[in-house]
Coordinates of C-alpha atoms and ligand atoms in Angstrom, one line a residue:
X282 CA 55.6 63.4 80.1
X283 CA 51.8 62.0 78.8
X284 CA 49.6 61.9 81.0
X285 CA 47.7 57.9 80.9
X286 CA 44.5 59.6 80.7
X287 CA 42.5 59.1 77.2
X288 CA 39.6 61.1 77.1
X289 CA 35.8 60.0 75.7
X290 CA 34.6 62.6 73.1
X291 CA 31.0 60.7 72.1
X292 CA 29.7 62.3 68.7
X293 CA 26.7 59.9 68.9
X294 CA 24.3 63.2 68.9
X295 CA 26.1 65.1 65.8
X296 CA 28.2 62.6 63.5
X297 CA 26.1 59.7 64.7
X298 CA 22.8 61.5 64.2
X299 CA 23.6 62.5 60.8
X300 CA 23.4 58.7 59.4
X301 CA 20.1 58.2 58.1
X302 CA 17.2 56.6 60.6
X303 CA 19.1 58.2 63.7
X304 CA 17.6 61.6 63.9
X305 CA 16.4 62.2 67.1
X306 CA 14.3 65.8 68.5
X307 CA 15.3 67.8 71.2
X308 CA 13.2 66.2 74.4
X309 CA 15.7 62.7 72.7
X310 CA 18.7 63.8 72.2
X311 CA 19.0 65.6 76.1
X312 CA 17.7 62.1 77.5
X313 CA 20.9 60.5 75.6
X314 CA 22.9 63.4 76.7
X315 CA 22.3 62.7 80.4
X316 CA 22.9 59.1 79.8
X317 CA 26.1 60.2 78.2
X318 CA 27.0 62.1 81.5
X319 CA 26.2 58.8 83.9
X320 CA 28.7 56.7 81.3
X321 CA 31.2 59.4 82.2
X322 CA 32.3 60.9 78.2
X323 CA 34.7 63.6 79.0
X324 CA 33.1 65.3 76.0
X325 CA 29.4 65.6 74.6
X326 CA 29.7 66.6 71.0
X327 CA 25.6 68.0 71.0
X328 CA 25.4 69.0 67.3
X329 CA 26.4 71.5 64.2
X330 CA 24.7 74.3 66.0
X331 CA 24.6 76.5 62.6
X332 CA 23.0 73.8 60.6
X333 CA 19.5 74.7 61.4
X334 CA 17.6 76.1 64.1
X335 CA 16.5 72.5 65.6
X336 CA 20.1 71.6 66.2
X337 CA 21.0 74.6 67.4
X338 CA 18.6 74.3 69.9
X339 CA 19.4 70.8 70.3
X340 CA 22.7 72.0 71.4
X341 CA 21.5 74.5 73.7
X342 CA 19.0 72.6 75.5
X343 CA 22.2 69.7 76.1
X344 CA 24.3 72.4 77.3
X345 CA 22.0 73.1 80.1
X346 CA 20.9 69.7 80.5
X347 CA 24.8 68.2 81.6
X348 CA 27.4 69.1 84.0
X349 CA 30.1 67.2 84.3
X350 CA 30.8 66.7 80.3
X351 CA 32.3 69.4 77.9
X352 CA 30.0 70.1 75.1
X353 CA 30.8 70.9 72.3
X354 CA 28.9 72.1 68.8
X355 CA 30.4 72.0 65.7
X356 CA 31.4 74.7 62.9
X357 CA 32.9 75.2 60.2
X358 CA 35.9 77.6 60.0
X359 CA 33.5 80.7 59.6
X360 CA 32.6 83.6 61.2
X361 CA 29.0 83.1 61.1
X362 CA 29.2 79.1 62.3
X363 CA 31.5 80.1 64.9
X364 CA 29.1 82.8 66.2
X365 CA 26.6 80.0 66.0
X366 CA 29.0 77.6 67.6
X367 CA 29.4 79.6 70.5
X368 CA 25.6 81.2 71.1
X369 CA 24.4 77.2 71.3
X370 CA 27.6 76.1 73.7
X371 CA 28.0 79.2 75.9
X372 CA 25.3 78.3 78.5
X373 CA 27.1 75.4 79.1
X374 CA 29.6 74.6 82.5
X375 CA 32.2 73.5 80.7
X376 CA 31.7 74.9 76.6
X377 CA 33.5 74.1 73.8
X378 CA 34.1 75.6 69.9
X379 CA 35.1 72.4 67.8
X380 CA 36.0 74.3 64.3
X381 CA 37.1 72.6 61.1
X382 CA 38.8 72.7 57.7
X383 CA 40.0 69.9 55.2
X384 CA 43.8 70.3 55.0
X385 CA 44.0 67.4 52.2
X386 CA 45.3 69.1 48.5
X387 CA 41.7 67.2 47.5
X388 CA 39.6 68.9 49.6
X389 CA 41.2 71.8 49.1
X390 CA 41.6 71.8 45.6
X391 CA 38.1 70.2 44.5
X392 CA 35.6 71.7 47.2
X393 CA 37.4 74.6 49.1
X394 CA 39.1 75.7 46.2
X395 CA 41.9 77.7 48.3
X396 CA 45.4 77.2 48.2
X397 CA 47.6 75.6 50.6
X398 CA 48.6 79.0 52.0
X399 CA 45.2 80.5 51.9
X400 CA 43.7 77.5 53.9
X401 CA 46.5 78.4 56.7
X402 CA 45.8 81.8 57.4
X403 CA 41.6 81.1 57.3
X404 CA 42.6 78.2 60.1
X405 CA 45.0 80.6 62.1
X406 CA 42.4 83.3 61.8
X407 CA 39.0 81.1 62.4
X408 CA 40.9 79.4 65.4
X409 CA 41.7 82.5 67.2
X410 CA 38.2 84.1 66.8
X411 CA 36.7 81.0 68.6
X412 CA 39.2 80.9 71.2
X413 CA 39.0 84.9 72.1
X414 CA 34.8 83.8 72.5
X415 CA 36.1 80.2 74.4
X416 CA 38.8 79.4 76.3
X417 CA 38.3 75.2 75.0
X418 CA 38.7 75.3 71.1
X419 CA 39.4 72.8 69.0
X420 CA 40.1 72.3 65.7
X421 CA 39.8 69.5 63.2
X422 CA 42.4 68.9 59.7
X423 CA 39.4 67.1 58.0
X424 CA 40.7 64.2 55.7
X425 CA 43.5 64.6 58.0
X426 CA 45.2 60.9 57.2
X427 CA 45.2 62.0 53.7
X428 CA 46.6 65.4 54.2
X429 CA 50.4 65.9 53.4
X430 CA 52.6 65.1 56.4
X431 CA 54.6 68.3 56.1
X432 CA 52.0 70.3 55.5
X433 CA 49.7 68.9 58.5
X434 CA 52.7 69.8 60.8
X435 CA 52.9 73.4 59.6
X436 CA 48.5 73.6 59.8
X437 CA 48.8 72.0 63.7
X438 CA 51.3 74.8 64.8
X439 CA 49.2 77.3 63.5
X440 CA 46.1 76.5 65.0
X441 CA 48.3 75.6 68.6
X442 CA 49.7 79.6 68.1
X443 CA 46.4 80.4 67.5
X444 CA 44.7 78.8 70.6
X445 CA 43.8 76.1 70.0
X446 CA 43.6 73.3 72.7
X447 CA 42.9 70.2 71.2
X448 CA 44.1 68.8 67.4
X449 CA 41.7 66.2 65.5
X450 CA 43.4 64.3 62.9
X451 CA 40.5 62.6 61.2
X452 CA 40.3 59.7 59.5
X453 CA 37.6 61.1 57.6
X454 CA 36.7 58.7 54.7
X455 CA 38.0 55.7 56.5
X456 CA 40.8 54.6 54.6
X457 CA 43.6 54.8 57.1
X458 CA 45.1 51.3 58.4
X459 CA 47.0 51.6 61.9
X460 CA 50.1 51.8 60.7
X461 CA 49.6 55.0 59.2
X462 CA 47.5 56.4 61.9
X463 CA 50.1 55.6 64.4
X464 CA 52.7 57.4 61.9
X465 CA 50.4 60.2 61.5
X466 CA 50.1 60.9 65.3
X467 CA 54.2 60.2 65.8
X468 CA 54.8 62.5 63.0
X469 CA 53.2 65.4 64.8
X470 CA 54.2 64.3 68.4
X471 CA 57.7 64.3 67.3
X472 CA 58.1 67.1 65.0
X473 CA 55.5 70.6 66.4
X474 CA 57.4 71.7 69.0
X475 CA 54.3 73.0 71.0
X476 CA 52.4 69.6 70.7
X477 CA 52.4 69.3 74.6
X478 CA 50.3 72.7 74.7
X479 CA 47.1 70.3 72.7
X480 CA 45.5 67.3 73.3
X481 CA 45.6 65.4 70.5
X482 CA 42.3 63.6 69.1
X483 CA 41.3 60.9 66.3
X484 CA 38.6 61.0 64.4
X485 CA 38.0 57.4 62.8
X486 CA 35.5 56.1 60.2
X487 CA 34.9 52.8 60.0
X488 CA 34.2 52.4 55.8
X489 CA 37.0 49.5 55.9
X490 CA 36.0 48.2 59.3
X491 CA 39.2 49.5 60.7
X492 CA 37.8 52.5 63.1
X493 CA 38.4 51.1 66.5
X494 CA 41.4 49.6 65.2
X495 CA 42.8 52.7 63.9
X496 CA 41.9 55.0 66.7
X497 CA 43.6 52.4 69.2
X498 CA 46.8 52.8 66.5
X499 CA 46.7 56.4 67.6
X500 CA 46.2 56.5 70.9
X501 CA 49.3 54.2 71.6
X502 CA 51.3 56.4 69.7
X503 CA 50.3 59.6 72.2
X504 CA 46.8 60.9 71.3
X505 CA 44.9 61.2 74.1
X506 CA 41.2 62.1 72.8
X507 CA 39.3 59.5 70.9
X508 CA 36.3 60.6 69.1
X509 CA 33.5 57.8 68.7
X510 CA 29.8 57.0 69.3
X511 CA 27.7 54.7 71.0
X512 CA 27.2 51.4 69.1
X513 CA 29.5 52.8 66.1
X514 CA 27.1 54.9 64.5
X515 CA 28.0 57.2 62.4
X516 CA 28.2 58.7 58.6
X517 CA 27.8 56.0 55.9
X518 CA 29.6 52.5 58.0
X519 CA 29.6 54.6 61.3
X520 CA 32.5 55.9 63.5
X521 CA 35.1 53.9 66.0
X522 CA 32.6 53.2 68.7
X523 CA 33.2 54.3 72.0
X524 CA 32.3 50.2 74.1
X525 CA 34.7 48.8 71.8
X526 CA 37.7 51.2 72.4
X527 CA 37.1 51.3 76.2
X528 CA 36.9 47.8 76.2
X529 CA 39.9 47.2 74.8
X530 CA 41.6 50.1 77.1
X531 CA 40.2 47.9 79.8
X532 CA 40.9 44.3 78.7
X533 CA 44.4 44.9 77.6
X534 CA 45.5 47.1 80.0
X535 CA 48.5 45.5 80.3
X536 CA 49.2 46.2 75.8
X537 CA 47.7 50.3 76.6
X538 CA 48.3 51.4 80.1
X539 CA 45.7 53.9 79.6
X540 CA 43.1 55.2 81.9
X541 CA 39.7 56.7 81.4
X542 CA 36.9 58.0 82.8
X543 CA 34.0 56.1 81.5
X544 CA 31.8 53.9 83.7
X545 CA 31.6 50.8 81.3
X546 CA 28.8 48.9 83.7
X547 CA 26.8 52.2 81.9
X548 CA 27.5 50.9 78.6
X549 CA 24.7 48.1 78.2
X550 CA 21.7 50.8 78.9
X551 CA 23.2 53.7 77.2
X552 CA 23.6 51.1 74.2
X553 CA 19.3 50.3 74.3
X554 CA 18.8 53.6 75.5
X555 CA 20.0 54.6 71.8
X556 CA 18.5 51.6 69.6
X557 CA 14.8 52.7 71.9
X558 CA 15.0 55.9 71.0
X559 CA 16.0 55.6 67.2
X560 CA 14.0 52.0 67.0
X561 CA 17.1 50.8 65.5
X562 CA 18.1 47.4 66.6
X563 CA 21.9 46.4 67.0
X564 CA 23.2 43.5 65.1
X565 CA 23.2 40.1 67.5
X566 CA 26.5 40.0 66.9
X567 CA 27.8 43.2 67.5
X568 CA 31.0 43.3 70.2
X569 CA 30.1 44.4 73.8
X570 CA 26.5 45.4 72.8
X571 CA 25.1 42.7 70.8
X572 CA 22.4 40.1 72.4
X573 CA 25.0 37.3 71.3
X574 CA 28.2 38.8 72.7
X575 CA 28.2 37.1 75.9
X576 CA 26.6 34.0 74.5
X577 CA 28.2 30.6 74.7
X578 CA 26.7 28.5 72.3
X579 CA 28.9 25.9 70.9
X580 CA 29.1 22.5 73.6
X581 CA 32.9 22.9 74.2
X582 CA 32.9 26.5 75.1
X583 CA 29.4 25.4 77.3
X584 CA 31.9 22.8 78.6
X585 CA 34.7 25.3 79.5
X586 CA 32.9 28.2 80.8
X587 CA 31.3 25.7 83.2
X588 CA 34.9 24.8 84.4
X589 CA 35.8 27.8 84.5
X590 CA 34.7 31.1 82.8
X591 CA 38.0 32.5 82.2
X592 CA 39.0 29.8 79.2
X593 CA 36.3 31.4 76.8
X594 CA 35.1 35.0 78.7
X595 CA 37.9 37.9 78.4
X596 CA 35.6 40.2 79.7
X597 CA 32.4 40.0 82.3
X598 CA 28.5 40.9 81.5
X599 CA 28.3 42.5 84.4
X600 CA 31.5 44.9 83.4
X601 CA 29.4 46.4 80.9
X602 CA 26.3 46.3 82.6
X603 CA 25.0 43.2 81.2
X604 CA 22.6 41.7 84.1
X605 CA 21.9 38.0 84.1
X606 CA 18.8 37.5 86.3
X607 CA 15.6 36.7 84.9
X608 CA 12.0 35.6 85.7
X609 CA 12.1 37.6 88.8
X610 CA 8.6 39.2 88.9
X611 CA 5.3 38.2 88.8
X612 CA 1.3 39.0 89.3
X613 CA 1.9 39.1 93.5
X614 CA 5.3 41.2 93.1
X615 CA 4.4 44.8 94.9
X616 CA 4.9 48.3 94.2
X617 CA 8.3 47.8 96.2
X618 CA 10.2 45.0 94.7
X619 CA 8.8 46.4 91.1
X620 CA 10.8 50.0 92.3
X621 CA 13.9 48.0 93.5
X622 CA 13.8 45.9 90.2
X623 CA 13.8 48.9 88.0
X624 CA 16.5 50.3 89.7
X625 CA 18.7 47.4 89.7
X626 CA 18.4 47.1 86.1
X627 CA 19.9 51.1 85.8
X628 CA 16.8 52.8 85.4
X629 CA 15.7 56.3 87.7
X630 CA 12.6 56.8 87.3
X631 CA 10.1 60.1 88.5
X632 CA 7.0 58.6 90.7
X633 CA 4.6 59.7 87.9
X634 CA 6.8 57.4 85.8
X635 CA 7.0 54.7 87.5
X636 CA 3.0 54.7 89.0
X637 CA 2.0 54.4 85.0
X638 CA 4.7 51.8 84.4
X639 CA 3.4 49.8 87.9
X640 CA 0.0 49.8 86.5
X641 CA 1.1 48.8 82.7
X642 CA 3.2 46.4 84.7
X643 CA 0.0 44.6 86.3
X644 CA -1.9 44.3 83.4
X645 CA 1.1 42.7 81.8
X646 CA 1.8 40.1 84.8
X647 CA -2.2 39.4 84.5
X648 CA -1.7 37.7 81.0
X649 CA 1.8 36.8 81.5
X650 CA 3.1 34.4 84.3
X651 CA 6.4 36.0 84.7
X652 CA 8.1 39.4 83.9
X653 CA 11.3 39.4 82.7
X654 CA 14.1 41.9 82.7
X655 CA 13.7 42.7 79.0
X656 CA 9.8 43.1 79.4
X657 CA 10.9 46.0 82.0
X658 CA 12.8 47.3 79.7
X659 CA 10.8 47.1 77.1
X660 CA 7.9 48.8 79.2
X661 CA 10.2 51.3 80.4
X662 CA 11.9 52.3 77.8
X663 CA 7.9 52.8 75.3
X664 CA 6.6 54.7 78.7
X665 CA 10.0 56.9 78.7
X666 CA 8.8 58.4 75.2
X667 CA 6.2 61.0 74.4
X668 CA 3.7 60.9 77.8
X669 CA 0.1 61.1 76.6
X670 CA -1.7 64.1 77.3
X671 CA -5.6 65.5 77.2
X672 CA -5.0 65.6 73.6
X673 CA -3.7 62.9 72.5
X674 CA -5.1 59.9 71.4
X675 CA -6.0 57.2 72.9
X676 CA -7.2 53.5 72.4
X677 CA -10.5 52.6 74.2
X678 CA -10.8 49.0 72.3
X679 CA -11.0 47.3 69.0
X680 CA -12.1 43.9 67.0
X681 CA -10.7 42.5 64.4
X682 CA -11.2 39.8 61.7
X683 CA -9.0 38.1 60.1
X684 CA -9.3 35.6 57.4
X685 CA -7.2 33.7 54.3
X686 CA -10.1 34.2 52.2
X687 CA -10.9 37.9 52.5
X688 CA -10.1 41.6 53.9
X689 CA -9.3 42.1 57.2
X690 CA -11.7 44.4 59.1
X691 CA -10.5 46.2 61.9
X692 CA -13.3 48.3 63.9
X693 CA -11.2 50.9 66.3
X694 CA -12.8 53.4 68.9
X695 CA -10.7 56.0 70.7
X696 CA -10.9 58.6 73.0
X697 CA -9.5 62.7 72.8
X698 CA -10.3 65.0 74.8
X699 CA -13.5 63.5 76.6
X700 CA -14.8 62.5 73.6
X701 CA -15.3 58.9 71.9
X702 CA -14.8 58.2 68.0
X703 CA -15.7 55.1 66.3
X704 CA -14.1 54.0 62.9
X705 CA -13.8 50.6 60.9
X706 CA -11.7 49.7 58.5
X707 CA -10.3 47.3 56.0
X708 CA -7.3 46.0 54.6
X709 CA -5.1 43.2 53.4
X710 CA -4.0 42.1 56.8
X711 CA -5.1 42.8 60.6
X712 CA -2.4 45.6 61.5
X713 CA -3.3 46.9 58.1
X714 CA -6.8 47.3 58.7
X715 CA -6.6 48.9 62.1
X716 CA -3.7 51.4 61.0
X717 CA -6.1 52.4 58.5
X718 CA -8.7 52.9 61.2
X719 CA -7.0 54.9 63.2
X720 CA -5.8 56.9 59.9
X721 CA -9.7 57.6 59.2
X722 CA -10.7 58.0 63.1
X723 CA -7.4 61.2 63.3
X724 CA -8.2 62.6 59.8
X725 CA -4.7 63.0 59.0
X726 CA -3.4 61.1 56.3
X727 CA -0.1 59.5 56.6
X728 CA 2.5 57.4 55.2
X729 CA 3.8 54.4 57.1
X730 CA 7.7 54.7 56.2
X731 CA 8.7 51.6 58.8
X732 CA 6.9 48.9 61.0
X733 CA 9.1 46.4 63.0
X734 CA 7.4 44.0 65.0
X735 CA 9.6 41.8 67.6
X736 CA 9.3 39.5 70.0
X737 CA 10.6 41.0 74.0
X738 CA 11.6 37.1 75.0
X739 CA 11.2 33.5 73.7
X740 CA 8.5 32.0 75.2
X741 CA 5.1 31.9 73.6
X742 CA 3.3 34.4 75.9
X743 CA 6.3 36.9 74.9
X744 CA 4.8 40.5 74.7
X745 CA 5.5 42.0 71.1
X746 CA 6.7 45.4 70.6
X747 CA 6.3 47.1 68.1
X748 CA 7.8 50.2 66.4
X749 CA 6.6 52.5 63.7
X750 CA 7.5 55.4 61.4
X751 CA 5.2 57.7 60.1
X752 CA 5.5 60.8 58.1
X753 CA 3.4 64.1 56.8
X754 CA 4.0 67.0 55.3
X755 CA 5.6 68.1 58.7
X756 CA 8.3 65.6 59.0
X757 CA 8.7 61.9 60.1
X758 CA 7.3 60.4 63.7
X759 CA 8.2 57.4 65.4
X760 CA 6.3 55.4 68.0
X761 CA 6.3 52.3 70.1
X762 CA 3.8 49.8 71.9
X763 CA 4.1 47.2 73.7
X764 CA 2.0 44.5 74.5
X765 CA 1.1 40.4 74.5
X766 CA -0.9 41.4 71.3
X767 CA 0.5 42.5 68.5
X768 CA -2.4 44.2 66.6
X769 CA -3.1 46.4 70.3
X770 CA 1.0 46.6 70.0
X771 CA 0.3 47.9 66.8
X772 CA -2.3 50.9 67.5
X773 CA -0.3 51.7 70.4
X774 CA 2.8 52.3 68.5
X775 CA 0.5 54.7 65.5
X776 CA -1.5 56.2 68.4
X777 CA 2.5 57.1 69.7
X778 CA 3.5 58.2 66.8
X779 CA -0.1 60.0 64.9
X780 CA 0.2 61.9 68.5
X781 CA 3.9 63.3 67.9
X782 CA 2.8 64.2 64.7
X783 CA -0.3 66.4 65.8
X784 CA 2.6 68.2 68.0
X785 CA 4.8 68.7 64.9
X786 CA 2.4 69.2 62.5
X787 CA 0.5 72.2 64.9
X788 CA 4.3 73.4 65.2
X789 CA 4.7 73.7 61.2
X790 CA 1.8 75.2 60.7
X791 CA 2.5 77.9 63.0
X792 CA 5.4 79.0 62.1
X793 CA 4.0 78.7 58.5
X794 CA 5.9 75.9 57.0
X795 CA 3.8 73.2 56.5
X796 CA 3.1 72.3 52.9
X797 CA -0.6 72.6 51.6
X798 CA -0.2 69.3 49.8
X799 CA -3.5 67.1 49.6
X800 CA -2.3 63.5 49.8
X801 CA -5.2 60.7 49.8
X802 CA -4.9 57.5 51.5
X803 CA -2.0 55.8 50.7
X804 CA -4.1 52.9 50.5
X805 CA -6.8 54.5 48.3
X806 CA -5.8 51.9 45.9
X807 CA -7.6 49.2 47.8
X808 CA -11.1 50.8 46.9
X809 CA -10.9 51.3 43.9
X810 CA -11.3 47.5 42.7
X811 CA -8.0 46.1 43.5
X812 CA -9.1 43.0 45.1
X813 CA -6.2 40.7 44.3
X814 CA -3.8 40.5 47.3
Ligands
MN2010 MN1 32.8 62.1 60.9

């Protein structure tokens, strides 16, 4: 008998993390863990604990951080990784060893080099090391849905003899359709005689756009353990993503009969909660998450939602924690309903918190008639970042000038430590000019790798926030700012991010890594007689 349940294993902090622009340190990735708790995953992968010391901390930190989610690192099938594996994971409540080989005659004959045989014993043998450290192992048949059928039958046994609790059939290079995924899970359900002892996972990528497609395939046919991430992200076109496959548990119910723990009205804020901290936005269109999902735009649908919702909405906003209230607050709103608002729209906040956010909430209601949901959240989620200290920077004011005919001139003072700085600048525009500024005013060169500037609402008096990546010798920083200007936006969002780099720059030079390269100013170029722009 199968049980109904399906359970959520989110991979958003290893597999999602690797993709390019979604790295995210320590302090980030626990705040998304613990998000990852309130949407209920059964399972938090944290990271590839062996990879390097910062993920293996990573993974530490999260299994101290969460209770009621598994966590689990990833390793390969190695002494050494599994060792790793388990020193990250062990602190944990509930830990988990998630091992892996690829079983495919490709991978095996082109990167592992091993025979068929030899890749069998290393699994049997790697699988029952973890599981004498952990009593929850499981173990993955990379480029399972191009692995031999036969073959994958006799590799699952092995690692089921061997301990193992739950079987990942990967989908690795996201080739699969359903068909085959729902005859890849069949084959095994029908034909390893100690299936019922494992749980049995996918593992989709979504190269062909088929990810939540295919994991669905498989869970019809008996798996029971979905692997996905938050908004799809993922190596190269992302992984299943885990809205869309609850979703459709939930919406078709009557096609799955599946049951699940996640908390979908969670799904909405752990969704921005991932795009603040990465300062990647999600596509307008994107299903469940997307600002347009739950947008009726064309007349006749107007027309019919009107008359009734049900003829174009399958799902509600609110069952994914879509809130539709808006110009709530203003100048004369108090300390309480501000509290109250916060918490409707999801957010728990410490008093400290919230008492900067009340005050950066006034200021805003001063040159802004009304407050709207997203400018809470956009306040919230720049304030939930890296919380200025004695030593950071900060802005005390600025001018700029701005012309079509010349330079822009920027003229910046902050504050550190007690102590005032004034610099000026110039540069071919405004936000130029005052980057540069603050470049001179910190006297740390950096490179600006990003800057996204967006609008929070429609209206005219809409605050703009802004969000930045830097980089030094160190590594890469992000920021944010917020505000109804978008050059004081601007500084804010450096200032955020030059003050993250002092941190990580300190931090490498410590432990003796950083590199002794002398870069000038990027924008050195500008001085010496470039005038054309
Ligand atoms: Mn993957």
């Amino acid at each position: 008998m199968n049980s109904t349940a399906v359970r959520f294993f989110d991979t958003t902090l290893r597999d999602g993390e690797q993709a390019p622009g979604y790295s995210m340190n320590i302090e980030e990735k626990v705040r998304m863990a613990r998000q990852l708790e309130a949407l209920g995953v059964d399972i938090v992968e944290a990271g590839f604990a062996i990879a390097s010391p910062g993920d293996f901390a990573s993974v530490q930190a999260i299994a101290g951080a969460v209770k009621t989610p598994v966590v689990a690192s990833l390793s390969r099938a190695l002494v050494k990784d599994i060792d790793a594996a388990w020193d990250a994971v062990k602190g944990a409540k509930k830990p988990r060893i998630h091992t892996f080989l690829a079983t495919s005659d490709l991978h095996l004959a082109c990167k592992l080099k091993m025979s068929r045989e030899q890749a069998l014993s290393r699994i049997a043998d790697a699988v029952k090391y973890a599981r004498n450290l952990c009593d929850d192992v499981e173990f993955s048949l990379e480029d399972a849905s191009r692995t031999d059928r036969d073959y994958m039958c006799r590799v699952v046994e092995a690692a089921i003899a061997a301990g193992a609790t739950t079987i990942n059939l990967p989908d690795t290079v996201g080739c699969a359709t359903p068909r085959e995924i729902r005859e890849m899970v069949s084959n095994v359900m029908e034909r390893v005689p100690a299936i019922d002892r494992a749980v049995v996972s996918l593992h989709c990528h979504n190269d062909l756009g088929l990810a939540v497609a295919n994991t669905l395939a498989g869970l019809a046919a008996g798996a029971r353990q979905a692997e996905c991430c938050i908004a799809g992200i993922g190596e190269r076109a992302g992984n299943a993503a885990l809205e869309e496959i609850v979703m459709n548990l939930r919406t078709r119910r009557d096609v799955y009969g599946l049951d699940y723990a996640i908390r979908t009205e969670e799904i909405a804020k752990t969704a921005k909660l991932l795009s603040s901290i990465t300062g990647v936005k999600l596509a307008p269109n994107k299903p469940i998450v997307g600002q347009n999902a739950f947008a009726h735009e064309s007349g006749i649908h107007q027309h019919g939602v009107m008359a009734d919702v049900k003829t174009y909405e399958i799902m509600t906003p609110e069952s994914v924690g879509v809130k539709k209230t808006a110009l709530v607050l203003g100048k004369h709103s108090g300390r309480h309903a501000f509290s109250q608002r916060l918490s409707e729209l999801g957010y728990s906040l410490d008093k400290e918190t919230e008492d900067r956010l009340f005050a950066a909430f006034k200021v805003l209601a001063d040159r802004k008639k009304t407050v709207e949901d997203r400018d809470l959240a956009a306040l919230v989620d720049t304030a939930n970042g890296h919380v200025p200290g004695e030593n950071d920077w900060k802005l005390v004011n600025y001018v700029v000038s701005s012309s079509n005919r010349m330079f822009s001139t920027a003229c910046v003072t902050l504050v550190k430590g007690g102590k005032t700085a004034t610099e000026s600048a110039f540069g071919t525009g405004p936000i130029f000019a005052s980057i540069r500024a603050v470049e001179k005013l910190v006297k740390h060169p950096f490179s600006l790798e990003d800057f996204q500037i967006q609008a929070v609402t429609e209206r005219r008096d809409a605050l703009g926030e802004v969000s930045v990546k830097i980089s030094d010798a160190s590594g890469t920083y992000r920021g944010r700012g917020v505000s109804t200007d978008i050059i004081e936006g601007s500084i804010l969002s450096t200032l955020d991010a030059v003050n993250r780099m002092m941190l990580g720059s300190a931090s490498a030079l410590g432990s003796g890594a950083a590199s002794s390269v002398q870069r000038t100013y990027e924008d050195d170029d500008l001085l010496s007689g470039r005038t054309d722009r």
